[in-house]
Coordinates of C-alpha atoms in Angstrom, one line a residue:
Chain A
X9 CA 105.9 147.5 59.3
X10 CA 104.6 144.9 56.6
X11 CA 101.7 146.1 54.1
X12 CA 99.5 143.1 53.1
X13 CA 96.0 142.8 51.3
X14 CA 93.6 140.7 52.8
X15 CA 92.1 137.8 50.9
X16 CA 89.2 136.6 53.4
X17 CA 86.9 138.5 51.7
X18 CA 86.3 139.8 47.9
X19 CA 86.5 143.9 49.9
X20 CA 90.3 143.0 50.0
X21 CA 90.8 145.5 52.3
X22 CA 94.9 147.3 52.4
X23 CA 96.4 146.5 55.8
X24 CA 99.2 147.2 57.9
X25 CA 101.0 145.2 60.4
X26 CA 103.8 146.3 63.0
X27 CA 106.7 144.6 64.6
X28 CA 104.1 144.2 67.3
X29 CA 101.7 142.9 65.4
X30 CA 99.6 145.7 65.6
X31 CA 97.4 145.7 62.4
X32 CA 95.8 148.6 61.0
X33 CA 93.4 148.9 58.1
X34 CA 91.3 146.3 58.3
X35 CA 87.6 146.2 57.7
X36 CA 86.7 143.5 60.5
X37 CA 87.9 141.2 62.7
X38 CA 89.0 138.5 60.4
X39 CA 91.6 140.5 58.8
X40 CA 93.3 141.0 61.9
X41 CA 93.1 137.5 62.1
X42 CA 94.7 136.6 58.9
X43 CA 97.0 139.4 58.8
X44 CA 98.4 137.8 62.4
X45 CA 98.3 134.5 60.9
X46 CA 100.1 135.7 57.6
X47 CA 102.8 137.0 59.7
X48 CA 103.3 133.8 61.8
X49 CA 102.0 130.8 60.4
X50 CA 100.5 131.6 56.6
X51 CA 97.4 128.9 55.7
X52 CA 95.4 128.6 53.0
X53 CA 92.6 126.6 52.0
X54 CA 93.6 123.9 49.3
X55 CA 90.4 123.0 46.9
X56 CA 91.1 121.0 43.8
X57 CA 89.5 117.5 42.5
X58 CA 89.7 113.6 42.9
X59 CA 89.2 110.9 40.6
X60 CA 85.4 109.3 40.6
X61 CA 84.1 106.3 39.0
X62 CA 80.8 105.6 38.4
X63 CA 79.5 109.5 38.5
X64 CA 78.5 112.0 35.3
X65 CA 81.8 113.2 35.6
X66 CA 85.1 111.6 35.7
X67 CA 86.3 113.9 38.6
X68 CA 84.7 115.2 41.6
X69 CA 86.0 118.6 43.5
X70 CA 87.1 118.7 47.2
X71 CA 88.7 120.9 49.4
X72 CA 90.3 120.7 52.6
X73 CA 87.9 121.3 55.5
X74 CA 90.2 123.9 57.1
X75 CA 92.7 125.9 55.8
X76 CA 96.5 123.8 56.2
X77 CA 100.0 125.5 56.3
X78 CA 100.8 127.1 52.9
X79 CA 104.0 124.9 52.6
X80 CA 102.2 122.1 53.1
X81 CA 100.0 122.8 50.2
X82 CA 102.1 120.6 47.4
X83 CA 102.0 117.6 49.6
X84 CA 97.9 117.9 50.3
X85 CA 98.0 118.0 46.5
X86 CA 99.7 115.0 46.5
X87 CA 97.7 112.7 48.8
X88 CA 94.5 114.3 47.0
X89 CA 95.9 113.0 43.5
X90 CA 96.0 109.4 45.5
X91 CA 92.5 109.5 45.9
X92 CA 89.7 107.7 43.2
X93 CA 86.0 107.8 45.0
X94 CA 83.0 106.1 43.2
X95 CA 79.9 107.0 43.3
X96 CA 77.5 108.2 44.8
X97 CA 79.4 110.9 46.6
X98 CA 77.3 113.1 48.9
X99 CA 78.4 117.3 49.8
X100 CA 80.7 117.3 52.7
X101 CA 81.9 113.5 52.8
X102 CA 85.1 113.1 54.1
X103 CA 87.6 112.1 51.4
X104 CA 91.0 111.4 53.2
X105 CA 90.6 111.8 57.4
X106 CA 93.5 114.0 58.3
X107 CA 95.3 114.8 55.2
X108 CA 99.4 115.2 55.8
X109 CA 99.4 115.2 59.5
X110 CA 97.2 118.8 59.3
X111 CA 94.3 117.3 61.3
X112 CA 92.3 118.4 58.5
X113 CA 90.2 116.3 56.3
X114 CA 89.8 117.0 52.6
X115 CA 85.8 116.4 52.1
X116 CA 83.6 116.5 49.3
X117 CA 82.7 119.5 47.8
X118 CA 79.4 118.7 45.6
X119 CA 76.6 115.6 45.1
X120 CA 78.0 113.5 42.9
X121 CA 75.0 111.0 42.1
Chain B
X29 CA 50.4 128.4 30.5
X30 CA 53.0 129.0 33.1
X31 CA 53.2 131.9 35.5
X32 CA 57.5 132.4 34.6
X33 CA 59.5 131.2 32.8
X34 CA 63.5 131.0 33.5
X35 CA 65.7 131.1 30.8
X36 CA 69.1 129.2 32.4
X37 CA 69.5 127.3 35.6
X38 CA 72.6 129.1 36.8
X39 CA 72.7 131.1 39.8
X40 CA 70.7 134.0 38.5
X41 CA 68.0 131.4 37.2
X42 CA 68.1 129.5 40.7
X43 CA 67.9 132.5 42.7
X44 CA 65.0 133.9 40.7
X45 CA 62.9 130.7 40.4
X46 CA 63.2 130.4 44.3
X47 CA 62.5 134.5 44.9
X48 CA 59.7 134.1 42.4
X49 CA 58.3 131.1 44.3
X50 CA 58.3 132.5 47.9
X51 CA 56.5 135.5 46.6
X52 CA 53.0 133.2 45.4
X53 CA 53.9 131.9 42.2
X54 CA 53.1 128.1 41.5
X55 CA 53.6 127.7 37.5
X56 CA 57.2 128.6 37.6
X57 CA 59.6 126.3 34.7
X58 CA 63.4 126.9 34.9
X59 CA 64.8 125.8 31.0
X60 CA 68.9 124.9 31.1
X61 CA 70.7 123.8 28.4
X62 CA 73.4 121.9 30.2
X63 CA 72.6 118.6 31.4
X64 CA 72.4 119.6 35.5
X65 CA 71.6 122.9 36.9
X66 CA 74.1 124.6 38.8
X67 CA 75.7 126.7 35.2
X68 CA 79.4 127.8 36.0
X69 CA 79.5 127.4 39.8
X70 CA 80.1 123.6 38.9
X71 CA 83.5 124.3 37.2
X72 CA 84.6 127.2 39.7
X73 CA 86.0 124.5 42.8
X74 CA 87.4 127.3 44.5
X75 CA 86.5 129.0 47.0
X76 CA 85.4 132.5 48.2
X77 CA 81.8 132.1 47.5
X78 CA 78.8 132.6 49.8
X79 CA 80.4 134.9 52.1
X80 CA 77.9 137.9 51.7
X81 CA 75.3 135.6 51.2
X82 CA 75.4 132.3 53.4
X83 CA 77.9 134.2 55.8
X84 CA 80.8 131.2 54.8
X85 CA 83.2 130.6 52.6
X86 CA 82.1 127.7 49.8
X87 CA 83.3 126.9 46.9
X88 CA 81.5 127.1 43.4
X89 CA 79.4 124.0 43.5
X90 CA 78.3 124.2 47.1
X91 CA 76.8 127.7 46.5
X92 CA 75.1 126.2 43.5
X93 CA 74.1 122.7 45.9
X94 CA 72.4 125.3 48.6
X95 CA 70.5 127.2 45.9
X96 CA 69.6 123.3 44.1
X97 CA 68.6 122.3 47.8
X98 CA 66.2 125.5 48.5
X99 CA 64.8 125.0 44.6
X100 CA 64.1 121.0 45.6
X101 CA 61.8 122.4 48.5
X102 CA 59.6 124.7 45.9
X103 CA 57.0 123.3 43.0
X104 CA 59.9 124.8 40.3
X105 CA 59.5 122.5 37.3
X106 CA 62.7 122.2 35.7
X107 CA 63.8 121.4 32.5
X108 CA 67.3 120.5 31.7
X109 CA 69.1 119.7 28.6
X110 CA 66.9 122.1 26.8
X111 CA 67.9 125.2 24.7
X112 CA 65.7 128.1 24.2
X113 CA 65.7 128.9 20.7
X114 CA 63.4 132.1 21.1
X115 CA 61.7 134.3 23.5
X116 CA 58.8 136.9 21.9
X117 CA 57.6 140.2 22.6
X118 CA 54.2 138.4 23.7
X119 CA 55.7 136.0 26.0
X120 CA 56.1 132.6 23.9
X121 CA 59.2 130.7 24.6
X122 CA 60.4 128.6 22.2
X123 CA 62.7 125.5 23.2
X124 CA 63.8 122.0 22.1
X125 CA 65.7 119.2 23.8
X126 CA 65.9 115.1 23.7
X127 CA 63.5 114.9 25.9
X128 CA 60.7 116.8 24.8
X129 CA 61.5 117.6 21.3
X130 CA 60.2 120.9 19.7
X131 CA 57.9 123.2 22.0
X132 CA 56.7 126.1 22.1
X133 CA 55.6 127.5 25.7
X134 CA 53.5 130.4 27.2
X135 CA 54.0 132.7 29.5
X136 CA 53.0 135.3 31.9
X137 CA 56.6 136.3 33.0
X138 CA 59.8 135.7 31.5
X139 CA 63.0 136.0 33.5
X140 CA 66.5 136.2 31.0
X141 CA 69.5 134.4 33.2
X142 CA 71.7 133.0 30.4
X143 CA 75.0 134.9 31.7
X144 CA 77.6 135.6 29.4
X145 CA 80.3 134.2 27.8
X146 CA 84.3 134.7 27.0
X147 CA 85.9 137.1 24.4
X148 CA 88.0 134.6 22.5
X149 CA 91.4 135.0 20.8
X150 CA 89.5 136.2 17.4
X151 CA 87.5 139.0 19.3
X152 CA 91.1 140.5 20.4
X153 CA 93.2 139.7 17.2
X154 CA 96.3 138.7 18.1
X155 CA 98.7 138.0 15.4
X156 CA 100.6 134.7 14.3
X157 CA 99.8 131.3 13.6
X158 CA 97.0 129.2 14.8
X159 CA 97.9 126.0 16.2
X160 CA 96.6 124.5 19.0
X161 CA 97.2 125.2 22.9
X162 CA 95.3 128.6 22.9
X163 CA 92.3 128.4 25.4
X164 CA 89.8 130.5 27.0
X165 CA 90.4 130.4 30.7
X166 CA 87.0 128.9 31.4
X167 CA 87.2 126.4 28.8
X168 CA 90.5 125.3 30.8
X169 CA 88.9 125.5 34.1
X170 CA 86.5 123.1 32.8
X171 CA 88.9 120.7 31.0
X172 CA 91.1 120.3 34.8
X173 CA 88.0 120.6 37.4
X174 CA 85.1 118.5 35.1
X175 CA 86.3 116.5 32.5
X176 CA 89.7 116.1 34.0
X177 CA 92.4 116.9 31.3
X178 CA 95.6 119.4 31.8
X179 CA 95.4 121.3 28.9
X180 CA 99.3 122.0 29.1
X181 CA 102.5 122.0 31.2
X182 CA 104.1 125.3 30.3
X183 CA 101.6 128.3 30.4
X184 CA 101.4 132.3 29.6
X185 CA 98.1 133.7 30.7
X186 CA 96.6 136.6 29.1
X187 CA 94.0 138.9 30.8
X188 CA 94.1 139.3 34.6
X189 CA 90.8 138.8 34.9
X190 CA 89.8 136.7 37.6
X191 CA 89.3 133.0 36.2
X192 CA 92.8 133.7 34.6
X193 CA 93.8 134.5 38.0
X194 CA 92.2 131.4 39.7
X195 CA 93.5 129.1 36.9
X196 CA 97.3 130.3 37.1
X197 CA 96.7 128.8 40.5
X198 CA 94.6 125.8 39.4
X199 CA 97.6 124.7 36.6
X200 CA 100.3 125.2 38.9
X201 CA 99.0 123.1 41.6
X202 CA 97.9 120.3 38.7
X203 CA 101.9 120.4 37.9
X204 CA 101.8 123.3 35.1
X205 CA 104.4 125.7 35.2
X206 CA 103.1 129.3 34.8
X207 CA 105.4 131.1 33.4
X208 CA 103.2 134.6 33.4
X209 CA 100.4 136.7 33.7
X210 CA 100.2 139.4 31.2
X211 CA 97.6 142.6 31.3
X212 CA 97.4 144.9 28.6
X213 CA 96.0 147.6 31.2
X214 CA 98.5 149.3 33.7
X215 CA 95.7 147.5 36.6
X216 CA 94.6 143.9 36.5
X217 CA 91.3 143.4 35.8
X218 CA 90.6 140.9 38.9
X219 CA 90.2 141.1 42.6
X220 CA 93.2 142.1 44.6
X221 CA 93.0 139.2 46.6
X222 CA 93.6 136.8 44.2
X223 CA 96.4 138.3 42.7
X224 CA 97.5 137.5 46.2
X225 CA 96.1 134.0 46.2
X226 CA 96.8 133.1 42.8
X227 CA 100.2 134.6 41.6
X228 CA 101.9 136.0 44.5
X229 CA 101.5 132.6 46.4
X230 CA 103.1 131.0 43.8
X231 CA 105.7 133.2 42.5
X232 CA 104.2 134.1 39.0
X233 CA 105.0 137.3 37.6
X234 CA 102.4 139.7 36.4
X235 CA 103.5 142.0 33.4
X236 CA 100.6 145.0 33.4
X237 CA 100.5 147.4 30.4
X238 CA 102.5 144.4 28.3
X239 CA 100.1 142.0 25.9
X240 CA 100.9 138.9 23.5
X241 CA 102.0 140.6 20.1
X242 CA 102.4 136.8 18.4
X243 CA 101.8 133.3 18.5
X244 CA 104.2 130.8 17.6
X245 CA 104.0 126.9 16.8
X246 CA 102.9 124.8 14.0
X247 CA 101.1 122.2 15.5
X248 CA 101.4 123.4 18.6
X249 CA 102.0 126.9 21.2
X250 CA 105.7 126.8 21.0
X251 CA 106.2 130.8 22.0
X252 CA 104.4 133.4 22.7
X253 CA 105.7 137.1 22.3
X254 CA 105.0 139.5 25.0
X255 CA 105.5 143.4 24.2
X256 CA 105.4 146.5 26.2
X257 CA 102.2 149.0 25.2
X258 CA 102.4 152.5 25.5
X259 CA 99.4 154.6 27.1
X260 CA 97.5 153.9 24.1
X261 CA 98.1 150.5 24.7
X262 CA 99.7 150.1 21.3
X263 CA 103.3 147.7 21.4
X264 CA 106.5 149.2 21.7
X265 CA 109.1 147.6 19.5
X266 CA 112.4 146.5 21.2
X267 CA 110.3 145.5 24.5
X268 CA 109.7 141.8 23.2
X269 CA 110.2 139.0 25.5
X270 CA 110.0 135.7 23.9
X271 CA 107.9 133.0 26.5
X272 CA 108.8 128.8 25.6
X273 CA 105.5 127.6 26.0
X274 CA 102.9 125.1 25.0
X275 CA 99.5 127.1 26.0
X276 CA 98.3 130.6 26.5
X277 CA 95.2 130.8 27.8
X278 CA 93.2 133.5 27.5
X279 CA 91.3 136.0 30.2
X280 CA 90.1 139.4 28.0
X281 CA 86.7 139.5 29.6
X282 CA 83.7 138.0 29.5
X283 CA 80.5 138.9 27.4
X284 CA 76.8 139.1 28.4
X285 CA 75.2 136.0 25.8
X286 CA 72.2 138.2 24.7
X287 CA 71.0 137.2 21.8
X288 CA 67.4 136.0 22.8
X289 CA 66.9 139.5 24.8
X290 CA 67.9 141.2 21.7
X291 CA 65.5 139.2 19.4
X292 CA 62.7 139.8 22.3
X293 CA 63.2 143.1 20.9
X294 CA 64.1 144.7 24.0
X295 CA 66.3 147.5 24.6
X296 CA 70.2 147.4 24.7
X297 CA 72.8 149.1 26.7
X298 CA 75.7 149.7 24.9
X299 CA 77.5 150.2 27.8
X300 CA 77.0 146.8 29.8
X301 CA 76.2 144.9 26.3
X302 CA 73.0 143.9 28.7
X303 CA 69.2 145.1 28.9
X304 CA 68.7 148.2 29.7
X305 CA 66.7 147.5 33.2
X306 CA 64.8 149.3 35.7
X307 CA 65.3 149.2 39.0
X308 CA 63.0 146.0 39.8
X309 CA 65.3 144.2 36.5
X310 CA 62.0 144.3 34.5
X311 CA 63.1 145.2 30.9
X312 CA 61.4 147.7 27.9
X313 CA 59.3 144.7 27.4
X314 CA 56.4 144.4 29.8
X315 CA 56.9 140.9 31.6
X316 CA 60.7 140.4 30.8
X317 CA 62.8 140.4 33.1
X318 CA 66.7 139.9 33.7
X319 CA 69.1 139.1 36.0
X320 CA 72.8 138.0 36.6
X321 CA 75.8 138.3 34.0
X322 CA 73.3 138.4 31.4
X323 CA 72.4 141.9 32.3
X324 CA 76.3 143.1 33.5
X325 CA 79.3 140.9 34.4
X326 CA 79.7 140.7 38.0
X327 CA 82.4 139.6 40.0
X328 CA 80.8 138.2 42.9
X329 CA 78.1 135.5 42.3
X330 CA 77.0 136.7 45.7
X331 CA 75.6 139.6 44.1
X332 CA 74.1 137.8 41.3
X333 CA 72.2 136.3 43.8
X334 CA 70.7 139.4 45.6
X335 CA 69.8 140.7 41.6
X336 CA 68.1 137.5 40.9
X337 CA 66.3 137.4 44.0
X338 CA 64.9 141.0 43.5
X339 CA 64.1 140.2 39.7
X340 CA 62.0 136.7 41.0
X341 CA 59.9 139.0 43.4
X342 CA 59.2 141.9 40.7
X343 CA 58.0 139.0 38.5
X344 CA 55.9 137.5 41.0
X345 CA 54.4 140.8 41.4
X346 CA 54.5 142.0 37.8
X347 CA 52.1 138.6 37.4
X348 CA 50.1 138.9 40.5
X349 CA 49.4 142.5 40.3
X350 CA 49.9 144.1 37.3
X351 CA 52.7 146.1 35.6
X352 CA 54.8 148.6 37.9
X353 CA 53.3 151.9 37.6
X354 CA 54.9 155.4 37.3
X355 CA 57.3 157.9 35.5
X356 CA 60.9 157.3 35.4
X357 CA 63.8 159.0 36.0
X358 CA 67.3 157.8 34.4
X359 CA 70.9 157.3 35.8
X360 CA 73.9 158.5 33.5
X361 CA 77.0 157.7 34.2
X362 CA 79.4 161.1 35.1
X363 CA 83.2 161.3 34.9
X364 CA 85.0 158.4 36.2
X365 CA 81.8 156.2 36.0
X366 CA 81.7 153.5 32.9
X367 CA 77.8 152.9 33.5
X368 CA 75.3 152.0 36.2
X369 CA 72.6 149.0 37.0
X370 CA 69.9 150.2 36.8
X371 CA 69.8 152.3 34.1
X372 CA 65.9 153.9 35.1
X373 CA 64.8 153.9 38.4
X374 CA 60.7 154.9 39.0
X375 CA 60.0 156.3 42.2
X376 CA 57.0 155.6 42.6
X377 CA 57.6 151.6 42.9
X378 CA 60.5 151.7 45.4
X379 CA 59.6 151.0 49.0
X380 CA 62.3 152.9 50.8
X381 CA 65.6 153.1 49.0
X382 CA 67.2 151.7 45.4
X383 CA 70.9 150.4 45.0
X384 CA 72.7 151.3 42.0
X385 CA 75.5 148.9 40.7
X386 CA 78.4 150.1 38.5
X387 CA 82.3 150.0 37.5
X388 CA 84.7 153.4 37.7
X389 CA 87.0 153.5 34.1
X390 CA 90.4 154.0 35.9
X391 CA 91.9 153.3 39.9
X392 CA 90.8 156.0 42.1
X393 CA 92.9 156.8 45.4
X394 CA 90.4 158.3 48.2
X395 CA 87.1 159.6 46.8
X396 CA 83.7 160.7 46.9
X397 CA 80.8 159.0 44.8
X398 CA 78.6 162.1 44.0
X399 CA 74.7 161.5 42.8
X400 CA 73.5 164.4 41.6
X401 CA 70.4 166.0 39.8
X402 CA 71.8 168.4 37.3
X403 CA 73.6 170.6 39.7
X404 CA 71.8 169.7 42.6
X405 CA 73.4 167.1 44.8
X406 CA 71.6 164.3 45.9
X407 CA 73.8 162.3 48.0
X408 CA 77.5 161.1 48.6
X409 CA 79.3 158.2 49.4
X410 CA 83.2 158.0 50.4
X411 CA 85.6 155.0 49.5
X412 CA 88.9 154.6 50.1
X413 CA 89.5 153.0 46.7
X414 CA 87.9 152.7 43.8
X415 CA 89.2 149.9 41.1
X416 CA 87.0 148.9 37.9
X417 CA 87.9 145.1 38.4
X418 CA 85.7 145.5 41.7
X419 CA 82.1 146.5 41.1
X420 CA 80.4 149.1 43.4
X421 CA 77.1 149.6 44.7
X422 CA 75.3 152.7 46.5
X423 CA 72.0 152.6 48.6
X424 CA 70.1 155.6 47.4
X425 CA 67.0 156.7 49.5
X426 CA 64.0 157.1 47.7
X427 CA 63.0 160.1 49.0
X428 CA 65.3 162.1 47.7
X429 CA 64.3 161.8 44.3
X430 CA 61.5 164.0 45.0
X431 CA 60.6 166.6 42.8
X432 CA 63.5 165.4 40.3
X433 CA 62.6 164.9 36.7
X434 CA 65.1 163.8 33.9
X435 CA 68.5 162.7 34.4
X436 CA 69.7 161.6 37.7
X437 CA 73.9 161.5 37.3
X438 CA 76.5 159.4 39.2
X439 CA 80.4 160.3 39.5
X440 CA 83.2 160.2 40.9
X441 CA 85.4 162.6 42.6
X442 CA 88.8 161.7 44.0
X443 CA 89.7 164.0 47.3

């Protein structure tokens, strides 16, 4: 039996998970979701920023489109400090196509003009 | 002569402006002081927004880009770069900016949405010198997600509140090493799941009841010392723990920036260091309304938005037809309860039910949240946990205020 605290949602709602992975607890379906995935194969969603030229601001935030495997999460970091855009940047441009061999693409996560 | 004016451009601002908009108004001006609207969403990159609202997890400025969008689609005039100087009792606004230099504007509506601000190291006193490396939590957030800069490698947070949270993450992924996360309180003052996200991810250790009893450095952070507090949250000597570091940044809470709604003249609650409100967010000033962190720190900007919303409509139809009519009855906060959003509620102008936000003052295991007039009981509500990092909120019907006069009362009672 593992007790974990969901972070899908703000409610954060107390759960339990059995050797089974039987989970108890949780609010709504997603929970179950992540508590499985916790247990198994723990992702997150990595946001941070790139460098930009040419914008208001010298950096420009991203994240990756889909959460990625927490221990991958240093090496995402990495290939995102690789990066310099210039502007304009439009919401939800891809940045880097399949970031460390996730199949996820870090994209862009505001206008920058 | 506009119909509203919107003091701040933030989500509360945004979310009125639009509200106010769909509900007939066509003279609406929003008035921001930064240069682009959006207000703190911009800096907050992570994410966890949207997902009572848009149904979808988004980060910061994507909640703000959907609420610039829907704003781009009304007649909003907006003015940015702008500060408002002074807001009057009879409805004149008083602004300057580059652009348009000195003005002074009239209105029939004015909606406050200036949110709040953070306690700094003076408001909480802590002793030693005063070199440099000590930082508000947002202030770093902005420095690493805007402008770019790590404001240091070797880090002691103090507060648990949840930017200091999200930036113990936000350094240690820049390359910072966080060494801790101290909170004076035996609970943190942030959401559970990003003590999960944010330190337990990554190791950090969280010291609760403990606080920073000195800085040290000359130029510089060089240490911080962390103590023990007893329950009356004073230091206990011989508990000292001595951090090598070159920033602290500071998470104590945030304050509600009032200082316009104050020299509006209208009334103050102590309690949530906001305006008291009624239950439409119109103020003791007829016309002024307010909205967002401004009126009571939230945690959720997903919430701001649904306050904001109802605040835009109630302006719309303050201006369209006439002030809200009818006697009042006020909400006190019982045992367990630190206060409640609204603060009056009049009957008469609610459709079919009211929802009350407030805080509890401690952690409450299983428990039932009692409204009650005088001894009668009105209604109650069960949790299964009740934490004042995490705001609550109750649907009240309407109906049952009937035949109550006075003092309507909300507690809690653990079961």
């Amino acid at each position: 039996m593992r007790e974990l605290i969901c972070i899908v949602c703000p409610r954060g709602c107390h759960m339990r998970v059995d050797g089974d992975l039987n989970v108890t607890g949780n609010f709504c379906p997603r929970g179950e979701a992540y508590a499985k995935a916790e247990l198994t194969h723990p992702t997150r969603v990595v946001t941070s920023t790139v460098r930009i030229t040419g914008a208001a601001y010298p950096r420009c935030p991203v994240k990756t489109a889909a959460p990625v495997p927490k221990e991958k999460i240093f090496d995402v970091m990495d290939a995102i400090g690789r990066v310099t855009l210039s502007a304009p940047v439009r919401v939800g441009q891809t940045v880097i196509e399949d970031v460390c061999g996730t199949g996820v693409a870090v994209v862009a996560a505001r206008e920058m003009p | 002569m506009y119909e509203l004016i919107v003091v701040g451009g933030g989500p509360a601002g945004l979310a009125a402006a639009c509200a106010a908009w769909d509900s007939g108004l066509r003279h609406i001006l929003i008035v921001e002081r930064d240069r682009e609207l959006g207000g703190i969403l911009n800096q907050c990159i992570h994410n966890g927004f949207g997902l009572t609202w848009f149904k979808e997890e988004l980060t910061g400025p994507e909640y703000a880009h959907r609420f610039i969008e829907l704003l781009a689609r009304t007649g909003v005039e907006v003015r940015t770069d702008t500060m408002v100087l002074d807001v009057t009792a009879d409805l004149r606004v008083h602004m300057t900016g580059p652009a348009t230099g000195y003005r002074i504007e009239r209105a029939k509506s004015v909606i406050l949405a200036m949110g709040c601000r953070e306690r700094t190291r003076g408001a909480i006193g802590i002793p030693g010198t005063r070199p440099a490396g000590v930082y508000t939590a947002g202030a770093a957030q902005r420095y690493v997600n805007v402008e770019g800069w790590l404001p240091g490698r070797r880090v002691v947070i103090l507060g648990s509140g949840d930017i200091g949270l999200i930036m113990a993450r936000r350094m240690t992924l820049e390359g910072a090493k966080v060494l801790a996360c101290v909170e004076v309180m035996p609970y943190s003052g942030g959401l559970t799941r990003n003590i999960v996200q944010c330190l337990q991810d990554f190791d950090i250790p969280l010291y609760l009841s403990h606080t920073v009893t000195q800085i040290r450095g000359r130029d510089r952070v060089e240490q911080v010392v962390v103590s023990r507090v007893d329950e009356k949250r004073a230091p206990i000597p011989g508990t000292e723990m001595v951090f090598d570091c070159d920033t602290l940044l500071l998470s104590v809470g945030l304050i509600p920036e009032n200082e316009l709604t104050e020299r509006a003249g209208v009334e103050m609650d102590p309690r949530t260091k906001g305006a008291v409100v009624y239950e439409n967010m119109e103020t003791s000033v007829p016309g002024v309304f307010t909205c967002g962190n401004v009126t009571h720190v939230h945690d959720l900007v997903d919430f701001v938005s649904a306050e904001s919303q109802r605040a835009g409509t109630a302006a719309a139809k303050y201006v369209l037809h006439g002030p809200a009519a009818g006697e009042s009855v006020s909400l006190k906060n019982g045992p367990g309860v630190s206060y409640t959003v609204p603060q009056r509620v009049r009957p008469q102008n609610v459709e079919k039910a009211f929802n009350v936000f407030f805080r509890v003052n401690r952690i409450f295991g299983k428990s039932e949240i009692v409204v009650r007039a005088r001894e009668r009981e009105l209604c109650r509500f069960k949790r299964d946990r009740l934490a004042p990092g995490e705001m609550e909120n109750i649907t009240v019907p309407v109906k049952l205020l009937e035949g109550v006069t006075g003092d309507v009362t909300v507690e809690i009672r653990e079961v």
